[in-house]
């Protein structure tokens, strides 16, 4: 097996293909052979050049062995093997970095997404002039508990991000290649890819797709991923809204705290000077001191965050903008 550096370097030299299918996997040994079979059937019928990139996210069963056997039969199948489990977001990011297709498709490896939907996603991407087409599992085949949790999570997501798609948990999506190269994925943020791309100015569409019951293996979805996903949503929402000037949110909150503290302190001062009221036994006086201190700390935090942001964008030539096209 090639070293990682060599594999990534080879990826840059590979000729582009029409489609790159990125599939993260964790302990899906029983699903590999049927998945490869339905994928090959659907893609060969579609008639476009393709590559299938399986990302083995630290599987402990025979997943990697089955993937190697599939690679020996079909050179269009590529494998990225992680040394340990890094999570689905990291797996998708690795697959996106490796992908050379003009269109990149992401999907799950548990056979619940149907490869027969890939042509519909790609055709919609090209005919509707979208940048991303998201699958919508309108008729889900998951247990009721998982479906209810997902709907509740979607409701919270839409209220925070103002992103309109129905099903952020559906991994089956089609992207133009340039969209995924600019993504930073970590934790459980793969669920919020449409929101992140929408904030960057890309056009998002959605279409209904098929959904099947899980035939083999067990789901990796649990309450811990829900909690982690919600915390990641708060972080990326803040980053997208205030990453350019964090002083605006920290400094604004600090000024409000200082101003409120000054008003209350002024009122207490008038009571002390003109009405002889003591301050030592007034809890409100302690609140004034606290509000002034917190306000100053927030303003200083905003200044420091701005300085760190300048370092971040100055590193490796990062930009705080994306150019759609250049007409010279």
mmCIF file of C-alpha atoms in Angstrom:
data_model
loop_
_atom_site.group_PDB
_atom_site.id
_atom_site.type_symbol
_atom_site.label_atom_id
_atom_site.label_comp_id
_atom_site.label_asym_id
_atom_site.label_seq_id
_atom_site.Cartn_x
_atom_site.Cartn_y
_atom_site.Cartn_z
ATOM 1 C CA UNK A 1 0.000 0.000 0.000
ATOM 2 C CA UNK A 2 1.317 3.431 -0.914
ATOM 3 C CA UNK A 3 2.348 5.963 1.667
ATOM 4 C CA UNK A 4 -0.135 8.778 2.295
ATOM 5 C CA UNK A 5 2.142 11.485 0.886
ATOM 6 C CA UNK A 6 2.738 9.492 -2.286
ATOM 7 C CA UNK A 7 -0.973 8.754 -2.699
ATOM 8 C CA UNK A 8 -1.984 12.396 -2.352
ATOM 9 C CA UNK A 9 0.773 13.455 -4.727
ATOM 10 C CA UNK A 10 -0.387 10.865 -7.252
ATOM 11 C CA UNK A 11 -3.941 12.170 -6.859
ATOM 12 C CA UNK A 12 -2.848 15.593 -8.109
ATOM 13 C CA UNK A 13 -1.401 14.003 -11.254
ATOM 14 C CA UNK A 14 -4.429 11.857 -12.094
ATOM 15 C CA UNK A 15 -6.561 12.835 -15.066
ATOM 16 C CA UNK A 16 -9.949 14.297 -14.125
ATOM 17 C CA UNK A 17 -13.013 12.076 -14.348
ATOM 18 C CA UNK A 18 -16.666 12.986 -14.601
ATOM 19 C CA UNK A 19 -17.703 11.662 -11.186
ATOM 20 C CA UNK A 20 -15.989 11.019 -7.861
ATOM 21 C CA UNK A 21 -18.062 8.998 -5.386
ATOM 22 C CA UNK A 22 -16.866 9.512 -1.795
ATOM 23 C CA UNK A 23 -18.032 6.875 0.712
ATOM 24 C CA UNK A 24 -16.914 6.902 4.387
ATOM 25 C CA UNK A 25 -16.937 3.479 6.035
ATOM 26 C CA UNK A 26 -16.682 2.182 9.579
ATOM 27 C CA UNK A 27 -17.105 -1.549 10.209
ATOM 28 C CA UNK A 28 -19.304 -2.222 7.162
ATOM 29 C CA UNK A 29 -17.745 -5.554 6.159
ATOM 30 C CA UNK A 30 -21.039 -7.201 5.191
ATOM 31 C CA UNK A 31 -22.125 -4.261 3.038
ATOM 32 C CA UNK A 32 -19.011 -3.905 0.850
ATOM 33 C CA UNK A 33 -19.717 -6.532 -1.813
ATOM 34 C CA UNK A 34 -23.410 -5.674 -2.400
ATOM 35 C CA UNK A 35 -22.576 -1.950 -2.325
ATOM 36 C CA UNK A 36 -19.838 -2.313 -4.927
ATOM 37 C CA UNK A 37 -22.166 -4.411 -7.084
ATOM 38 C CA UNK A 38 -25.014 -1.865 -7.136
ATOM 39 C CA UNK A 39 -22.567 1.024 -7.559
ATOM 40 C CA UNK A 40 -20.878 -0.525 -10.588
ATOM 41 C CA UNK A 41 -24.229 -1.372 -12.133
ATOM 42 C CA UNK A 42 -25.629 2.146 -11.687
ATOM 43 C CA UNK A 43 -22.472 3.959 -12.813
ATOM 44 C CA UNK A 44 -21.811 1.783 -15.855
ATOM 45 C CA UNK A 45 -25.406 2.269 -16.964
ATOM 46 C CA UNK A 46 -24.989 6.051 -16.552
ATOM 47 C CA UNK A 47 -22.041 5.931 -18.944
ATOM 48 C CA UNK A 48 -19.778 8.541 -17.366
ATOM 49 C CA UNK A 49 -16.164 8.116 -16.276
ATOM 50 C CA UNK A 50 -15.947 7.678 -12.542
ATOM 51 C CA UNK A 51 -13.906 6.816 -9.495
ATOM 52 C CA UNK A 52 -15.217 5.455 -6.206
ATOM 53 C CA UNK A 53 -13.236 6.607 -3.174
ATOM 54 C CA UNK A 54 -13.826 4.460 -0.098
ATOM 55 C CA UNK A 55 -12.503 5.987 3.139
ATOM 56 C CA UNK A 56 -11.945 3.312 5.793
ATOM 57 C CA UNK A 57 -12.353 5.252 9.036
ATOM 58 C CA UNK A 58 -10.387 2.887 11.280
ATOM 59 C CA UNK A 59 -12.556 -0.211 10.829
ATOM 60 C CA UNK A 60 -11.751 -3.143 13.111
ATOM 61 C CA UNK A 61 -13.525 -5.831 11.094
ATOM 62 C CA UNK A 62 -12.816 -7.115 7.579
ATOM 63 C CA UNK A 63 -13.868 -3.924 5.802
ATOM 64 C CA UNK A 64 -10.404 -3.093 4.468
ATOM 65 C CA UNK A 65 -9.837 -6.657 3.247
ATOM 66 C CA UNK A 66 -13.088 -6.536 1.264
ATOM 67 C CA UNK A 67 -12.146 -3.126 -0.151
ATOM 68 C CA UNK A 68 -8.762 -4.420 -1.353
ATOM 69 C CA UNK A 69 -10.488 -7.305 -3.120
ATOM 70 C CA UNK A 70 -12.852 -4.856 -4.834
ATOM 71 C CA UNK A 71 -9.906 -2.654 -5.877
ATOM 72 C CA UNK A 72 -8.153 -5.626 -7.484
ATOM 73 C CA UNK A 73 -11.220 -6.287 -9.639
ATOM 74 C CA UNK A 74 -12.000 -2.660 -10.502
ATOM 75 C CA UNK A 75 -9.199 -0.050 -10.803
ATOM 76 C CA UNK A 76 -11.799 2.719 -10.562
ATOM 77 C CA UNK A 77 -12.135 1.871 -6.874
ATOM 78 C CA UNK A 78 -9.728 3.818 -4.650
ATOM 79 C CA UNK A 79 -9.130 3.279 -0.941
ATOM 80 C CA UNK A 80 -8.044 5.703 1.766
ATOM 81 C CA UNK A 81 -7.335 3.922 5.047
ATOM 82 C CA UNK A 82 -7.129 5.866 8.307
ATOM 83 C CA UNK A 83 -4.815 4.699 11.084
ATOM 84 C CA UNK A 84 -7.664 5.098 13.601
ATOM 85 C CA UNK A 85 -11.240 6.301 13.766
ATOM 86 C CA UNK A 86 -11.344 10.042 13.104
ATOM 87 C CA UNK A 87 -15.068 10.398 12.408
ATOM 88 C CA UNK A 88 -17.298 10.854 9.388
ATOM 89 C CA UNK A 89 -16.440 14.517 8.853
ATOM 90 C CA UNK A 90 -12.722 13.757 8.640
ATOM 91 C CA UNK A 91 -13.461 10.843 6.290
ATOM 92 C CA UNK A 92 -15.475 13.030 3.948
ATOM 93 C CA UNK A 93 -12.829 15.749 4.009
ATOM 94 C CA UNK A 94 -10.135 13.213 3.059
ATOM 95 C CA UNK A 95 -12.292 11.880 0.240
ATOM 96 C CA UNK A 96 -13.029 15.397 -1.023
ATOM 97 C CA UNK A 97 -9.322 16.275 -1.003
ATOM 98 C CA UNK A 98 -8.517 13.143 -3.001
ATOM 99 C CA UNK A 99 -11.420 13.487 -5.469
ATOM 100 C CA UNK A 100 -10.604 14.490 -9.052
ATOM 101 C CA UNK A 101 -14.115 14.320 -10.502
ATOM 102 C CA UNK A 102 -15.802 17.352 -11.990
ATOM 103 C CA UNK A 103 -18.765 16.370 -9.820
ATOM 104 C CA UNK A 104 -18.263 14.888 -6.357
ATOM 105 C CA UNK A 105 -20.936 12.625 -4.862
ATOM 106 C CA UNK A 106 -21.034 11.789 -1.169
ATOM 107 C CA UNK A 107 -23.047 8.856 0.144
ATOM 108 C CA UNK A 108 -23.204 6.424 3.058
ATOM 109 C CA UNK A 109 -21.805 2.908 2.848
ATOM 110 C CA UNK A 110 -24.667 1.124 4.627
ATOM 111 C CA UNK A 111 -26.787 0.565 1.460
ATOM 112 C CA UNK A 112 -29.516 2.907 2.717
ATOM 113 C CA UNK A 113 -28.643 5.443 -0.016
ATOM 114 C CA UNK A 114 -29.439 4.183 -3.512
ATOM 115 C CA UNK A 115 -26.757 4.596 -6.241
ATOM 116 C CA UNK A 116 -29.582 4.665 -8.798
ATOM 117 C CA UNK A 117 -30.255 8.243 -7.599
ATOM 118 C CA UNK A 118 -26.790 9.455 -8.628
ATOM 119 C CA UNK A 119 -27.753 10.284 -12.254
ATOM 120 C CA UNK A 120 -30.735 12.312 -11.012
ATOM 121 C CA UNK A 121 -28.541 14.352 -8.682
ATOM 122 C CA UNK A 122 -25.903 14.999 -11.350
ATOM 123 C CA UNK A 123 -28.443 15.902 -14.028
ATOM 124 C CA UNK A 124 -30.146 18.341 -11.667
ATOM 125 C CA UNK A 125 -26.776 19.851 -10.770
ATOM 126 C CA UNK A 126 -26.087 20.529 -14.434
ATOM 127 C CA UNK A 127 -29.543 21.563 -15.640
ATOM 128 C CA UNK A 128 -30.593 23.739 -12.682
ATOM 129 C CA UNK A 129 -27.269 25.585 -12.564
ATOM 130 C CA UNK A 130 -26.843 24.662 -8.884
ATOM 131 C CA UNK A 131 -23.580 24.211 -7.033
ATOM 132 C CA UNK A 132 -24.901 21.539 -4.665
ATOM 133 C CA UNK A 133 -27.861 19.149 -4.888
ATOM 134 C CA UNK A 134 -28.913 17.608 -1.570
ATOM 135 C CA UNK A 135 -30.847 14.385 -1.252
ATOM 136 C CA UNK A 136 -34.113 14.476 0.681
ATOM 137 C CA UNK A 137 -35.208 11.186 2.267
ATOM 138 C CA UNK A 138 -38.925 11.999 2.129
ATOM 139 C CA UNK A 139 -39.848 8.387 2.901
ATOM 140 C CA UNK A 140 -37.313 7.350 5.507
ATOM 141 C CA UNK A 141 -36.882 3.711 6.520
ATOM 142 C CA UNK A 142 -35.205 4.397 9.871
ATOM 143 C CA UNK A 143 -36.601 3.572 13.337
ATOM 144 C CA UNK A 144 -39.120 6.098 14.680
ATOM 145 C CA UNK A 145 -36.757 7.270 17.439
ATOM 146 C CA UNK A 146 -34.070 8.156 14.902
ATOM 147 C CA UNK A 147 -36.559 9.886 12.593
ATOM 148 C CA UNK A 148 -37.998 12.052 15.399
ATOM 149 C CA UNK A 149 -34.529 13.001 16.621
ATOM 150 C CA UNK A 150 -33.505 13.927 13.086
ATOM 151 C CA UNK A 151 -36.595 16.097 12.537
ATOM 152 C CA UNK A 152 -35.976 17.915 15.817
ATOM 153 C CA UNK A 153 -32.317 18.473 14.858
ATOM 154 C CA UNK A 154 -33.376 19.776 11.432
ATOM 155 C CA UNK A 155 -35.773 22.237 13.085
ATOM 156 C CA UNK A 156 -33.031 23.606 15.348
ATOM 157 C CA UNK A 157 -30.576 23.767 12.440
ATOM 158 C CA UNK A 158 -32.958 25.749 10.242
ATOM 159 C CA UNK A 159 -33.709 28.217 13.051
ATOM 160 C CA UNK A 160 -29.990 28.887 13.604
ATOM 161 C CA UNK A 161 -28.630 28.762 10.064
ATOM 162 C CA UNK A 162 -31.640 30.013 8.017
ATOM 163 C CA UNK A 163 -30.806 27.201 5.567
ATOM 164 C CA UNK A 164 -33.908 25.759 3.922
ATOM 165 C CA UNK A 165 -33.243 22.122 2.953
ATOM 166 C CA UNK A 166 -35.462 19.484 4.530
ATOM 167 C CA UNK A 167 -32.912 16.785 5.360
ATOM 168 C CA UNK A 168 -29.437 17.848 6.474
ATOM 169 C CA UNK A 169 -28.721 14.320 7.719
ATOM 170 C CA UNK A 170 -28.849 12.800 4.237
ATOM 171 C CA UNK A 171 -25.282 12.142 3.104
ATOM 172 C CA UNK A 172 -26.308 11.573 -0.534
ATOM 173 C CA UNK A 173 -25.379 14.859 -2.216
ATOM 174 C CA UNK A 174 -23.777 16.070 -5.442
ATOM 175 C CA UNK A 175 -21.253 18.920 -5.436
ATOM 176 C CA UNK A 176 -19.291 20.773 -8.030
ATOM 177 C CA UNK A 177 -15.654 19.990 -7.303
ATOM 178 C CA UNK A 178 -14.686 23.559 -6.416
ATOM 179 C CA UNK A 179 -17.274 23.621 -3.609
ATOM 180 C CA UNK A 180 -15.747 20.827 -1.544
ATOM 181 C CA UNK A 181 -12.115 21.930 -1.894
ATOM 182 C CA UNK A 182 -12.767 24.974 0.287
ATOM 183 C CA UNK A 183 -14.497 23.133 3.131
ATOM 184 C CA UNK A 184 -13.067 22.712 6.617
ATOM 185 C CA UNK A 185 -14.719 19.695 8.239
ATOM 186 C CA UNK A 186 -14.250 18.496 11.801
ATOM 187 C CA UNK A 187 -16.327 16.926 14.574
ATOM 188 C CA UNK A 188 -19.860 16.379 13.234
ATOM 189 C CA UNK A 189 -19.881 19.339 10.845
ATOM 190 C CA UNK A 190 -20.482 17.175 7.751
ATOM 191 C CA UNK A 191 -24.190 17.537 8.567
ATOM 192 C CA UNK A 192 -23.956 21.275 8.010
ATOM 193 C CA UNK A 193 -22.106 21.275 4.699
ATOM 194 C CA UNK A 194 -25.099 22.795 2.835
ATOM 195 C CA UNK A 195 -25.329 25.605 5.394
ATOM 196 C CA UNK A 196 -21.593 26.305 5.202
ATOM 197 C CA UNK A 197 -21.688 26.402 1.406
ATOM 198 C CA UNK A 198 -24.808 28.580 1.427
ATOM 199 C CA UNK A 199 -23.004 31.093 3.643
ATOM 200 C CA UNK A 200 -20.158 31.118 1.133
ATOM 201 C CA UNK A 201 -22.555 32.079 -1.651
ATOM 202 C CA UNK A 202 -23.036 28.732 -3.408
ATOM 203 C CA UNK A 203 -26.464 27.799 -4.801
ATOM 204 C CA UNK A 204 -28.188 24.885 -3.049
ATOM 205 C CA UNK A 205 -30.943 22.671 -4.497
ATOM 206 C CA UNK A 206 -32.585 19.519 -3.208
ATOM 207 C CA UNK A 207 -34.472 16.563 -4.624
ATOM 208 C CA UNK A 208 -36.236 13.542 -3.188
ATOM 209 C CA UNK A 209 -34.199 10.334 -3.150
ATOM 210 C CA UNK A 210 -34.855 6.729 -2.247
ATOM 211 C CA UNK A 211 -34.049 5.365 1.186
ATOM 212 C CA UNK A 212 -33.731 1.717 2.194
ATOM 213 C CA UNK A 213 -33.664 -0.115 5.492
ATOM 214 C CA UNK A 214 -30.259 -1.124 6.802
ATOM 215 C CA UNK A 215 -29.696 -4.744 5.815
ATOM 216 C CA UNK A 216 -26.426 -5.472 7.636
ATOM 217 C CA UNK A 217 -24.455 -4.033 10.524
ATOM 218 C CA UNK A 218 -25.559 -1.501 13.118
ATOM 219 C CA UNK A 219 -26.053 2.241 12.892
ATOM 220 C CA UNK A 220 -23.284 4.512 14.175
ATOM 221 C CA UNK A 221 -25.821 7.228 15.000
ATOM 222 C CA UNK A 222 -26.445 7.811 18.727
ATOM 223 C CA UNK A 223 -27.257 10.550 21.243
ATOM 224 C CA UNK A 224 -23.577 11.480 21.633
ATOM 225 C CA UNK A 225 -23.377 12.423 17.948
ATOM 226 C CA UNK A 226 -26.530 14.543 18.363
ATOM 227 C CA UNK A 227 -24.982 16.515 21.227
ATOM 228 C CA UNK A 228 -21.643 16.910 19.437
ATOM 229 C CA UNK A 229 -23.443 17.970 16.268
ATOM 230 C CA UNK A 230 -25.400 20.664 18.119
ATOM 231 C CA UNK A 231 -22.232 22.057 19.697
ATOM 232 C CA UNK A 232 -20.517 22.075 16.299
ATOM 233 C CA UNK A 233 -23.533 23.912 14.862
ATOM 234 C CA UNK A 234 -23.086 26.701 17.410
ATOM 235 C CA UNK A 235 -19.393 27.012 16.534
ATOM 236 C CA UNK A 236 -19.791 27.077 12.752
ATOM 237 C CA UNK A 237 -22.759 29.457 12.979
ATOM 238 C CA UNK A 238 -20.672 31.884 15.019
ATOM 239 C CA UNK A 239 -17.667 31.441 12.716
ATOM 240 C CA UNK A 240 -19.622 32.099 9.545
ATOM 241 C CA UNK A 241 -21.316 35.205 10.929
ATOM 242 C CA UNK A 242 -18.458 36.807 12.842
ATOM 243 C CA UNK A 243 -15.245 35.280 11.509
ATOM 244 C CA UNK A 244 -14.309 38.436 9.611
ATOM 245 C CA UNK A 245 -14.641 40.840 12.585
ATOM 246 C CA UNK A 246 -15.157 39.087 15.949
ATOM 247 C CA UNK A 247 -14.702 42.474 17.659
ATOM 248 C CA UNK A 248 -18.211 43.287 16.455
ATOM 249 C CA UNK A 249 -19.826 40.640 18.673
ATOM 250 C CA UNK A 250 -17.366 40.671 21.599
ATOM 251 C CA UNK A 251 -16.906 44.427 21.534
ATOM 252 C CA UNK A 252 -20.636 45.034 21.130
ATOM 253 C CA UNK A 253 -21.458 42.869 24.128
ATOM 254 C CA UNK A 254 -18.654 44.533 26.101
ATOM 255 C CA UNK A 255 -19.906 48.041 25.322
ATOM 256 C CA UNK A 256 -23.462 47.096 26.332
ATOM 257 C CA UNK A 257 -22.181 45.660 29.623
ATOM 258 C CA UNK A 258 -20.029 48.724 30.332
ATOM 259 C CA UNK A 259 -22.805 51.127 29.375
ATOM 260 C CA UNK A 260 -25.362 49.333 31.567
ATOM 261 C CA UNK A 261 -22.867 49.265 34.438
ATOM 262 C CA UNK A 262 -22.157 52.980 34.009
ATOM 263 C CA UNK A 263 -25.879 53.831 34.068
ATOM 264 C CA UNK A 264 -26.536 51.809 37.223
ATOM 265 C CA UNK A 265 -23.335 53.139 38.812
ATOM 266 C CA UNK A 266 -24.354 56.724 38.014
ATOM 267 C CA UNK A 267 -27.756 56.167 39.609
ATOM 268 C CA UNK A 268 -26.119 54.705 42.732
ATOM 269 C CA UNK A 269 -23.699 57.635 42.833
ATOM 270 C CA UNK A 270 -26.557 60.137 42.771
ATOM 271 C CA UNK A 271 -28.253 58.287 45.627
ATOM 272 C CA UNK A 272 -25.000 58.334 47.606
ATOM 273 C CA UNK A 273 -24.169 62.003 47.005
ATOM 274 C CA UNK A 274 -27.609 63.606 47.263
ATOM 275 C CA UNK A 275 -29.589 61.238 49.481
ATOM 276 C CA UNK A 276 -26.853 59.852 51.742
ATOM 277 C CA UNK A 277 -27.595 56.203 50.961
ATOM 278 C CA UNK A 278 -24.766 53.779 51.689
ATOM 279 C CA UNK A 279 -23.232 51.515 49.065
ATOM 280 C CA UNK A 280 -21.398 48.927 51.144
ATOM 281 C CA UNK A 281 -24.535 46.863 51.726
ATOM 282 C CA UNK A 282 -25.945 47.282 48.206
ATOM 283 C CA UNK A 283 -25.603 44.112 46.025
ATOM 284 C CA UNK A 284 -26.328 46.360 43.056
ATOM 285 C CA UNK A 285 -22.996 48.100 43.612
ATOM 286 C CA UNK A 286 -21.167 44.768 43.309
ATOM 287 C CA UNK A 287 -23.144 44.100 40.112
ATOM 288 C CA UNK A 288 -21.909 47.410 38.665
ATOM 289 C CA UNK A 289 -18.292 46.457 39.323
ATOM 290 C CA UNK A 290 -18.878 43.008 37.794
ATOM 291 C CA UNK A 291 -20.537 44.448 34.665
ATOM 292 C CA UNK A 292 -17.697 46.924 34.106
ATOM 293 C CA UNK A 293 -15.057 44.206 34.519
ATOM 294 C CA UNK A 294 -16.889 41.780 32.210
ATOM 295 C CA UNK A 295 -17.398 44.545 29.646
ATOM 296 C CA UNK A 296 -13.698 45.378 29.554
ATOM 297 C CA UNK A 297 -12.780 41.689 29.295
ATOM 298 C CA UNK A 298 -15.182 41.206 26.370
ATOM 299 C CA UNK A 299 -13.717 44.172 24.496
ATOM 300 C CA UNK A 300 -10.169 42.908 25.090
ATOM 301 C CA UNK A 301 -11.246 39.411 23.946
ATOM 302 C CA UNK A 302 -12.639 40.917 20.755
ATOM 303 C CA UNK A 303 -9.365 42.736 20.062
ATOM 304 C CA UNK A 304 -7.338 39.553 20.668
ATOM 305 C CA UNK A 305 -9.715 37.539 18.444
ATOM 306 C CA UNK A 306 -9.244 40.119 15.670
ATOM 307 C CA UNK A 307 -5.466 39.808 15.993
ATOM 308 C CA UNK A 308 -5.660 35.987 15.823
ATOM 309 C CA UNK A 309 -7.933 36.258 12.795
ATOM 310 C CA UNK A 310 -5.341 38.357 10.966
ATOM 311 C CA UNK A 311 -2.779 35.642 11.730
ATOM 312 C CA UNK A 312 -5.198 32.950 10.488
ATOM 313 C CA UNK A 313 -5.880 34.656 7.158
ATOM 314 C CA UNK A 314 -2.243 35.586 6.743
ATOM 315 C CA UNK A 315 -1.192 31.941 7.082
ATOM 316 C CA UNK A 316 -0.850 30.013 3.794
ATOM 317 C CA UNK A 317 -2.433 32.842 1.860
ATOM 318 C CA UNK A 318 -5.987 32.228 3.120
ATOM 319 C CA UNK A 319 -8.636 34.615 1.822
ATOM 320 C CA UNK A 320 -11.853 35.834 3.400
ATOM 321 C CA UNK A 321 -13.622 35.784 0.027
ATOM 322 C CA UNK A 322 -14.387 33.426 -2.869
ATOM 323 C CA UNK A 323 -14.295 34.498 -6.531
ATOM 324 C CA UNK A 324 -16.996 32.883 -8.676
ATOM 325 C CA UNK A 325 -15.512 33.942 -12.020
ATOM 326 C CA UNK A 326 -13.059 36.402 -13.551
ATOM 327 C CA UNK A 327 -13.744 38.254 -16.784
ATOM 328 C CA UNK A 328 -10.621 39.983 -18.007
#
